[in-house]
Each structure stands twice: as C-alpha cells, then as structure tokens.
Coordinates of C-alpha atoms in Angstrom, one line a residue:
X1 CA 93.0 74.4 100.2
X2 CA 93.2 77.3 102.9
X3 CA 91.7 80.3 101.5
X4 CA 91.6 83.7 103.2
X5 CA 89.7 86.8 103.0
X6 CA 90.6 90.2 103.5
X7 CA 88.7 93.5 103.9
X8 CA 89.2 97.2 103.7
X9 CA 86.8 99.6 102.1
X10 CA 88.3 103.4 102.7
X11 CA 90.1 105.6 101.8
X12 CA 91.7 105.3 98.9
X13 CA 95.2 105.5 100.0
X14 CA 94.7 103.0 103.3
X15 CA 93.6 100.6 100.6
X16 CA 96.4 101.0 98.4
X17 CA 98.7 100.6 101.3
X18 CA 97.5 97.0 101.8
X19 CA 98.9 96.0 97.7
X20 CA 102.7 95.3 99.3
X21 CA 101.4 93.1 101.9
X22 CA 99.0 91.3 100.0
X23 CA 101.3 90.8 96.8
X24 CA 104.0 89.4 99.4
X25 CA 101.4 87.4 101.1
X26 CA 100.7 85.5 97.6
X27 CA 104.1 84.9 96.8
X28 CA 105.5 83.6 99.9
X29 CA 102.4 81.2 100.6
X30 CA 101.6 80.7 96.5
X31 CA 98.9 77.4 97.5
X32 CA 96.3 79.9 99.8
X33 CA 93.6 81.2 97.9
X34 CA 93.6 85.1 98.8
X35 CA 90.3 87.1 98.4
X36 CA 90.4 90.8 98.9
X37 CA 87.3 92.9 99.0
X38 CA 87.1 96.2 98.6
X39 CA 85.5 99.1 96.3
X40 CA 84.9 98.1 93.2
X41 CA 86.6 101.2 91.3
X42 CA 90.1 99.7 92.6
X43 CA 90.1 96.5 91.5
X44 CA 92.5 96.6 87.8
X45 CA 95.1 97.6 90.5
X46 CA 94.4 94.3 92.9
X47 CA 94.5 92.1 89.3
X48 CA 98.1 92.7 88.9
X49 CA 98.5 91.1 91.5
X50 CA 99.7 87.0 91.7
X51 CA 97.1 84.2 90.6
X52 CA 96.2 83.6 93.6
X53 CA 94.1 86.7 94.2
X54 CA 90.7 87.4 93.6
X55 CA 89.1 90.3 93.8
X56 CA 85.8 91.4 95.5
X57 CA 84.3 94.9 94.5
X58 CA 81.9 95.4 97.3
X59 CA 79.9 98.9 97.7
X60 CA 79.3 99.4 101.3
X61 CA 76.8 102.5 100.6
X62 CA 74.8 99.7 99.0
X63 CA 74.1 97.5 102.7
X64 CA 72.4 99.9 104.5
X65 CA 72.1 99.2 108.4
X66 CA 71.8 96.1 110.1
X67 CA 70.1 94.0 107.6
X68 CA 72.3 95.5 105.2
X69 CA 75.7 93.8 106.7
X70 CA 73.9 90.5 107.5
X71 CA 73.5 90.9 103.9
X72 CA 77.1 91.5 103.1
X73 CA 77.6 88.5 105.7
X74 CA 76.0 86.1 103.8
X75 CA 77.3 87.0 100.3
X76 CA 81.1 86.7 102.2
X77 CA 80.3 83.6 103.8
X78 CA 79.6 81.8 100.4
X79 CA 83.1 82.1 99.8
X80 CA 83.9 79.6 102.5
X81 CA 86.6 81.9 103.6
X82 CA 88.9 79.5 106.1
X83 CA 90.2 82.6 107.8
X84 CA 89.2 86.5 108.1
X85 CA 91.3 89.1 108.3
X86 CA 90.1 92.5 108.6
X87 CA 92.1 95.4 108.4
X88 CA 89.8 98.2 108.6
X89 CA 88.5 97.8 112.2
X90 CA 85.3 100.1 111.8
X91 CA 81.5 99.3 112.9
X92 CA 81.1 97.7 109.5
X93 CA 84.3 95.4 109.6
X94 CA 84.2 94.4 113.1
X95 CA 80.5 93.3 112.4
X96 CA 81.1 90.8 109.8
X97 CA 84.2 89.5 111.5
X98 CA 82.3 89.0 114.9
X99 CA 79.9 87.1 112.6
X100 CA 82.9 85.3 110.9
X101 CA 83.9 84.0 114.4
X102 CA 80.2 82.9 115.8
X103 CA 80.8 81.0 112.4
X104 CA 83.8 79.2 113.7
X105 CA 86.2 80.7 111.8
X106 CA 89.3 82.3 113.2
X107 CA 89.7 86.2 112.5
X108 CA 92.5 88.8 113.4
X109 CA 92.6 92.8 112.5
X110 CA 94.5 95.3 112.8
X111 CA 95.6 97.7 115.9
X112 CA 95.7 101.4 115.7
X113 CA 96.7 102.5 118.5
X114 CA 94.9 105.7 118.6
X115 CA 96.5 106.7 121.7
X116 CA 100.0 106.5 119.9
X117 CA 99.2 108.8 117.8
X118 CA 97.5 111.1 119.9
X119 CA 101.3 111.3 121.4
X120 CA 102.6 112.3 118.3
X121 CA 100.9 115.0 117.5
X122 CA 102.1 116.5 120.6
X123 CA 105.3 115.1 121.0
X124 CA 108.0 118.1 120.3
X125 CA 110.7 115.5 119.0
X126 CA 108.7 113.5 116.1
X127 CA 109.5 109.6 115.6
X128 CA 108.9 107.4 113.7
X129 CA 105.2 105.6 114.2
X130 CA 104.1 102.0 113.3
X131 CA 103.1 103.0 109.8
X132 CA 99.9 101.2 107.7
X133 CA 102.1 98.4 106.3
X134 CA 103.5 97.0 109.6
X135 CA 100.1 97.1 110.8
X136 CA 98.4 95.4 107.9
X137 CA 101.6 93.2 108.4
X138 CA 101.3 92.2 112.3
X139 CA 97.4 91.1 111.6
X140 CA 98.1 89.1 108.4
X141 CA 101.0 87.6 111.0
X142 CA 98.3 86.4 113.5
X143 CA 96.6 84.6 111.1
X144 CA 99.3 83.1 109.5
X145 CA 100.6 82.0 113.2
X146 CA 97.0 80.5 113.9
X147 CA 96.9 79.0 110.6
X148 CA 100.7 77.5 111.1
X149 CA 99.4 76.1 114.2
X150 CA 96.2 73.9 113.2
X151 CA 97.8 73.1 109.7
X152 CA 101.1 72.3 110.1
X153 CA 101.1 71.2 106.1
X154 CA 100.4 74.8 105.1
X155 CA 103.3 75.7 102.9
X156 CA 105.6 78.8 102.2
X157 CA 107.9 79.7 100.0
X158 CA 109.9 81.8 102.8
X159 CA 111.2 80.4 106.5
X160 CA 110.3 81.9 109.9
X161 CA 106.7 82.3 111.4
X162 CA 106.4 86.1 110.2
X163 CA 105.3 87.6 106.5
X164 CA 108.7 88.5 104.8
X165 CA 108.0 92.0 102.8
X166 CA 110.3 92.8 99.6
X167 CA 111.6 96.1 98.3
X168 CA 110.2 96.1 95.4
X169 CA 106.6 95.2 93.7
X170 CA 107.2 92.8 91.4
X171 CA 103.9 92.6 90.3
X172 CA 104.1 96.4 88.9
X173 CA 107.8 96.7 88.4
X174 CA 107.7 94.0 86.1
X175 CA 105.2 95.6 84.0
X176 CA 107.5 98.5 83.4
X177 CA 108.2 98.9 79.8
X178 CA 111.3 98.6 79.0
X179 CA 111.3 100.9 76.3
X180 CA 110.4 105.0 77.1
X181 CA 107.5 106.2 74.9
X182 CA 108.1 109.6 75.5
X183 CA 110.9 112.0 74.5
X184 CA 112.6 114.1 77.2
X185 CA 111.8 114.6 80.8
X186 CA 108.3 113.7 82.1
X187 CA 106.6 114.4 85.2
X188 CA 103.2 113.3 87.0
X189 CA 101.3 116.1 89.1
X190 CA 98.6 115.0 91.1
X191 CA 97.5 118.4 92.7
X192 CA 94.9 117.3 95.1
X193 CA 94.1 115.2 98.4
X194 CA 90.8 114.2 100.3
X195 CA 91.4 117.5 103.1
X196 CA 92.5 121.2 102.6
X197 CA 95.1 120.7 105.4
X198 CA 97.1 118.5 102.7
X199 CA 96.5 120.4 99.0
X200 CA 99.3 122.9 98.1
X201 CA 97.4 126.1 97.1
X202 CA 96.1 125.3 93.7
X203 CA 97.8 129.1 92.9
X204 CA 101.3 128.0 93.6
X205 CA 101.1 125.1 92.0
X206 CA 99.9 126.3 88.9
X207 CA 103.1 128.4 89.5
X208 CA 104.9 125.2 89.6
X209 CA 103.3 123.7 86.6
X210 CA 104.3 126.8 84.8
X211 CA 108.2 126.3 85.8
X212 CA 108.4 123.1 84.4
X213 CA 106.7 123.9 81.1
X214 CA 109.0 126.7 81.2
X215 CA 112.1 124.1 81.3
X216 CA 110.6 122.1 78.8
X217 CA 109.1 119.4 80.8
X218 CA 106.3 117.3 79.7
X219 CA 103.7 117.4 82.8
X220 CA 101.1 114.9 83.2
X221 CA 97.8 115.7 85.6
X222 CA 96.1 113.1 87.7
X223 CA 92.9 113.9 89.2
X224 CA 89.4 112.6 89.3
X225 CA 86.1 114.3 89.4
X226 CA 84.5 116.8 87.7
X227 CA 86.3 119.9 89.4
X228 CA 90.2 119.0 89.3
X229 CA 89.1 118.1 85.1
X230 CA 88.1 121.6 84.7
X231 CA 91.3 123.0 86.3
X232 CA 93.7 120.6 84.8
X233 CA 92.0 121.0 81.5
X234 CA 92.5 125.0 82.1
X235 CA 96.2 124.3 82.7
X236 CA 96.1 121.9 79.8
X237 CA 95.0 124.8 77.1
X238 CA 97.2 127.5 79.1
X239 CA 100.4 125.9 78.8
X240 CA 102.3 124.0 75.6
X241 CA 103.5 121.1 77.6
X242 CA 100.7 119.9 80.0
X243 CA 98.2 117.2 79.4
X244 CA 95.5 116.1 81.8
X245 CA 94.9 112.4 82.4
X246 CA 91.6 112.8 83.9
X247 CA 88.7 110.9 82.0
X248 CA 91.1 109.5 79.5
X249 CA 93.0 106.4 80.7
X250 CA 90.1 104.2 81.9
X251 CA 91.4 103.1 85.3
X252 CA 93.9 102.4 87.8
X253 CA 96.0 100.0 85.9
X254 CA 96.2 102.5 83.2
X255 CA 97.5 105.2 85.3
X256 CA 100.1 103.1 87.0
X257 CA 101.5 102.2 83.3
X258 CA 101.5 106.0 82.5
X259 CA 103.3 106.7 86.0
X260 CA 106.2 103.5 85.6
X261 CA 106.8 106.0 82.4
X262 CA 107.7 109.2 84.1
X263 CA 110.8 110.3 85.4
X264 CA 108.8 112.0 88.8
X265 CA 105.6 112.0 90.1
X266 CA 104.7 114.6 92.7
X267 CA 102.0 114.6 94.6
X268 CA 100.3 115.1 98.1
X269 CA 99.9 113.3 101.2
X270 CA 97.0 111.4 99.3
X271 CA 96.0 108.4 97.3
X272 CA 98.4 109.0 94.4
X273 CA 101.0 109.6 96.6
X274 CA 100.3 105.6 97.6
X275 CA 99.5 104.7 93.7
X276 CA 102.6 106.3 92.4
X277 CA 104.9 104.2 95.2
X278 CA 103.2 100.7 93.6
X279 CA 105.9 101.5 90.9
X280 CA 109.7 102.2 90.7
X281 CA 108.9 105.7 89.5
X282 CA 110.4 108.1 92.6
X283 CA 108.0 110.3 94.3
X284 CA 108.2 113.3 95.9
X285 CA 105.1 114.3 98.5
X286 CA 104.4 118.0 99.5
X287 CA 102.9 118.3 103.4
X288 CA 101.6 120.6 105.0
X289 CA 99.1 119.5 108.2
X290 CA 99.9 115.9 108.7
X291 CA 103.2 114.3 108.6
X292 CA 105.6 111.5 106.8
X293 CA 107.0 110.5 110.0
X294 CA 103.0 109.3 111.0
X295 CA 103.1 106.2 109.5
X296 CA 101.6 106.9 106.1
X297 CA 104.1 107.5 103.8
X298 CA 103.8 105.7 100.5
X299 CA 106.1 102.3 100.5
X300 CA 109.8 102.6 100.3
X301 CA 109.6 106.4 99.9
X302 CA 112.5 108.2 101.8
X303 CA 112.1 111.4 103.4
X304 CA 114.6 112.6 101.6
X305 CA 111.4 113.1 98.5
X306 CA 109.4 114.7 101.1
X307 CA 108.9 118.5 101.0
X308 CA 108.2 120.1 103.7
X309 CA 108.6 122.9 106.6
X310 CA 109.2 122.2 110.0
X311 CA 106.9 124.1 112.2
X312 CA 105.9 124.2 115.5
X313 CA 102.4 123.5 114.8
X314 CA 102.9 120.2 112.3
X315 CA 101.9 118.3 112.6
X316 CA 97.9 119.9 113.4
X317 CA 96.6 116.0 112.7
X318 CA 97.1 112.4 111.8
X319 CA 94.6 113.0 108.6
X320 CA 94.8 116.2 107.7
X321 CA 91.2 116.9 108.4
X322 CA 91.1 119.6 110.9
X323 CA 90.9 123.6 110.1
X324 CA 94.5 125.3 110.5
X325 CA 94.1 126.7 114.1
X326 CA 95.8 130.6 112.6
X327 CA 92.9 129.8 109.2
X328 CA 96.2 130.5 106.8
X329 CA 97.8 126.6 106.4
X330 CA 101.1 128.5 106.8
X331 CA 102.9 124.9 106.4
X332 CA 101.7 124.7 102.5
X333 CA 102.1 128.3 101.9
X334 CA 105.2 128.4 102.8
X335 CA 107.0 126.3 100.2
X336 CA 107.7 128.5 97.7
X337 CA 107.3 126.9 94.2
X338 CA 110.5 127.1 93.2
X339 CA 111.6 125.1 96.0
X340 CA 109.7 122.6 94.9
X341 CA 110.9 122.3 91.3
X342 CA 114.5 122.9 92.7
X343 CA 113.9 119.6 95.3
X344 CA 112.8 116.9 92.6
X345 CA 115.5 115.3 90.6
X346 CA 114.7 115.4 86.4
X347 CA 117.1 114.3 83.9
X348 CA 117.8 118.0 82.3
X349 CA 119.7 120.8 83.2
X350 CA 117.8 123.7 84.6

C-alpha cells in the first residue's frame, strides 16, 4: 500500500490551510495511507479528517540542531513513508526531505515564490496571488504525477492527473448539528493575531463587543494564552451577553463544534480566521497591514466578508510583521466599529 507523509510545523494558520487539501487528498485516493506531522496541539482538528489519516504531533523545539533533525529523521523514516511531501520548505523541512531522497524516496514541496510577492506589495493595482492552497495543491500534484507514473495501479476515486478540491469540508460540515443549541443570534470574536500590523485596537473592539451586546447578541471569545483570558474574561464580567471560550473547551475540535453553531464569526487575518473557514459558519476578517488579495485568505471566503480600507500604503507586508512606517496602523484604526457591526450579516433587526 502507498503511504505518504506530509509536513508542516508553523504557523498556526499555514497549517490549517493544508486541512482542504489533505481531506481531498484522502477522499479522492481512499487506498494511500496519509500521515501528516505537525505540532501536536493541532491534532483533534487533523482527526476529523478520513480514515486514512494519521496524525503525527512532532515538537520541533524538542530536536535541537543537527543531531536533533537526524533524530527527527530516523523517527520519520520508521514510518516507511513511500513518498515525502513537504510543504513548509524551511532549513528544518528541506533537511529531512534531502535525507528522504538520499533514502531513495521521491519528495516534492512547495514553491513560494518570494519574488511574486515582493511585486505585490508594490504593485499599485493588487491581483490576485497563488494563495496557500494552490500551492500546497501543485506539490501534492507532483507527487501524485510521480506516483501515477511508477504505479500505474494506484487508484482514485476522481479522473485526470491533478488533485480535484471541493467546496465544502465534508469532514466538518458533516459534523454540524443539525439542531441550534442556542437561542437567538450568536457570534464568534476572535480579537487577536500573531503581529500588531493585523489586531484591530483592542479599544474599538471592545466598542464592537459592546454594540452587539447592546442588540442582544450572544458573543463568544476565542483566544489562547494567559493575556487575551484576562481581557476576554474582563469583557465577560462587563457585559450581560459575552462569554469567553478560552481555557474551557479543551481543544480544537471543540471550538470548531462551538463555531459550526454561530451565525458569524469574525476575526483577523490569523489562525481563527483559517479555523472558522473549516466550517460552513461565514466569516468576516478585519485587515489592516497585509492583504486578502495575498493568497491567505481562509478557504472559500469571498471578499465580500472582508473589512477593510484601501490605502495607499496596504498592503505594508505579506505577514503583517513589520512596524507601520507613520507608527499609527491608520488601516485598523480606521474602521470605525460600527462599520464593522453594520458589514456582518446576523439574523435580527438592528
């Protein structure tokens, strides 16, 4: 039986972005055993997904240097994986899949075209850039063409050379319950991102929080870490009709039953952004330094959810890790809270 391994290890939202690919992979080839590793804290999400994918939590900060990723090597290369496929392409990743291939076993990864998006960012007319999931896509196809090639037997449930994506994630749609345990409108709020250049000022939306308790909406916060529980716990006690989620639902899984519950979810360019768009629940994203039109946008989200301003300077980077060039992230502040509230879609009347 062909078995595959894949790899990515950061950030949160790059690995998230690989769930549609890898659920579509398993489907349309349901005889190839699929092994993804990754860290360990996002593996309830990788479980939904079809039988034929295992799950590897691997720690990186626990392989230090050299010896350490000979290390991982060897651990990886108990799994007999008959192909590699990394799609991370970092020191780490292109170690173990140079060591893969001295092994005699084919690898492919992905292509990010750095240069592309150098172009972008100074491009006055923005377009449209490969995003995450056609790259994961292309490098999954290059393994699949090699594969096709030396094992004309391999079988698929789909036609054509090429991995055939869906529109929706039946592995996480299908879970949706099809009964609403809440009453009245809901919405998720997930406040915070990995850079500054991405979180709306925590001010304004606590003013946006406030307009929706105001209406009578039930607002869930998602978070993680000690410092967004003490805020969203402060919100919690402040305001009748908000309740934190952090520390209280155990893992991913659990959240992305909570979310396939809500009516909205809104969030930045970050992780939950790329959580929320595993289920059918629409999303609206708030950015400020980097852009939709980038390639990483959640999956299947339309710019139409995504609120913004257009500036001159935006977008500043691909990641949103740079300091604002005037020090006042004029593209968050901005949006003015109530145009956010006014932009996402509830089933009430304001």
């Amino acid at each position: 039986m062909k078995s595959l391994l894949l790899i990515r290890f950061s950030a949160l939202g790059d690995i998230l972005m690989t769930v549609p690919i890898v659920e579509a992979l398993a489907r349309q080839y349901p005889d190839m055993q699929i092994t993804m590793v990754s860290r360990p804290f996002v593996a309830s999400v990788f479980e939904r997904l079809p039988q034929n994918v295992h799950f590897l939590g691997i720690n990186p900060r626990n392989y230090h240097g050299l010896a350490g990723l000979e290390k991982m090597y060897k651990e990886l290369k108990k799994l007999h994986p008959t192909y590699v496929c990394d799609l991370h392409d970092v020191l780490r990743t292109k170690y173990l899949r140079m060591r893969f291939k001295m092994a005699g076993v084919p690898t492919a990864h992905i292509v990010k075209d750095r240069k592309a998006r150098k172009q972008f960012l100074t491009s006055e007319v923005k377009t449209q850039q490969e995003t995450s999931f056609e790259r994961y896509q292309k490098a999954i196809d290059r393994i699949l063409q090699h594969a096709k090639n030396h094992s004309p037997q391999l079988s698929s449930k789909e036609t054509g050379n090429t991995l055939q994506l869906s529109d929706s994630l039946s592995s996480f749609c299908d879970s949706k319950s099809s009964s609403r345990k809440m009453d009245g409108p809901a919405i998720g709020i997930a406040p915070f991102a990995a850079h500054q250049g991405k979180i709306y000022p925590l001010d304004l939306m606590e003013k946006v929080v406030s307009l929706f308790n105001r209406k009578g909406v039930h607002v869930y916060l998602f978070g993680a870490g000690d410092k967004e529980k003490a805020l969203m716990e402060e919100w919690e006690q402040k305001y009748e009709h908000v309740e934190s989620t952090v520390g209280k639902l155990g893992n991913m899984a659990a959240e992305l039953d909570l979310i396939a519950q809500l009516d909205a979810m809104l969030t930045m360019d970050s992780g939950n952004m790329h959580l929320a768009s595993l289920t059918s629940t629409p999303v609206y994203s708030i950015w400020g330094a980097t852009h939709p039109l980038g390639g990483f946008l959640g999956w299947k989200q339309p710019m139409s959810r995504c609120i913004q301003k257009d500036l001159p300077c935006r977008p500043c980077s691909i990641f949103g890790n740079k300091p604002c060039q005037y020090g006042d992230f004029h593209c968050l502040n901005s949006i003015t809270p109530e145009e956010i509230v006014e932009s996402i879609v509830l089933p009430y009347n304001s």
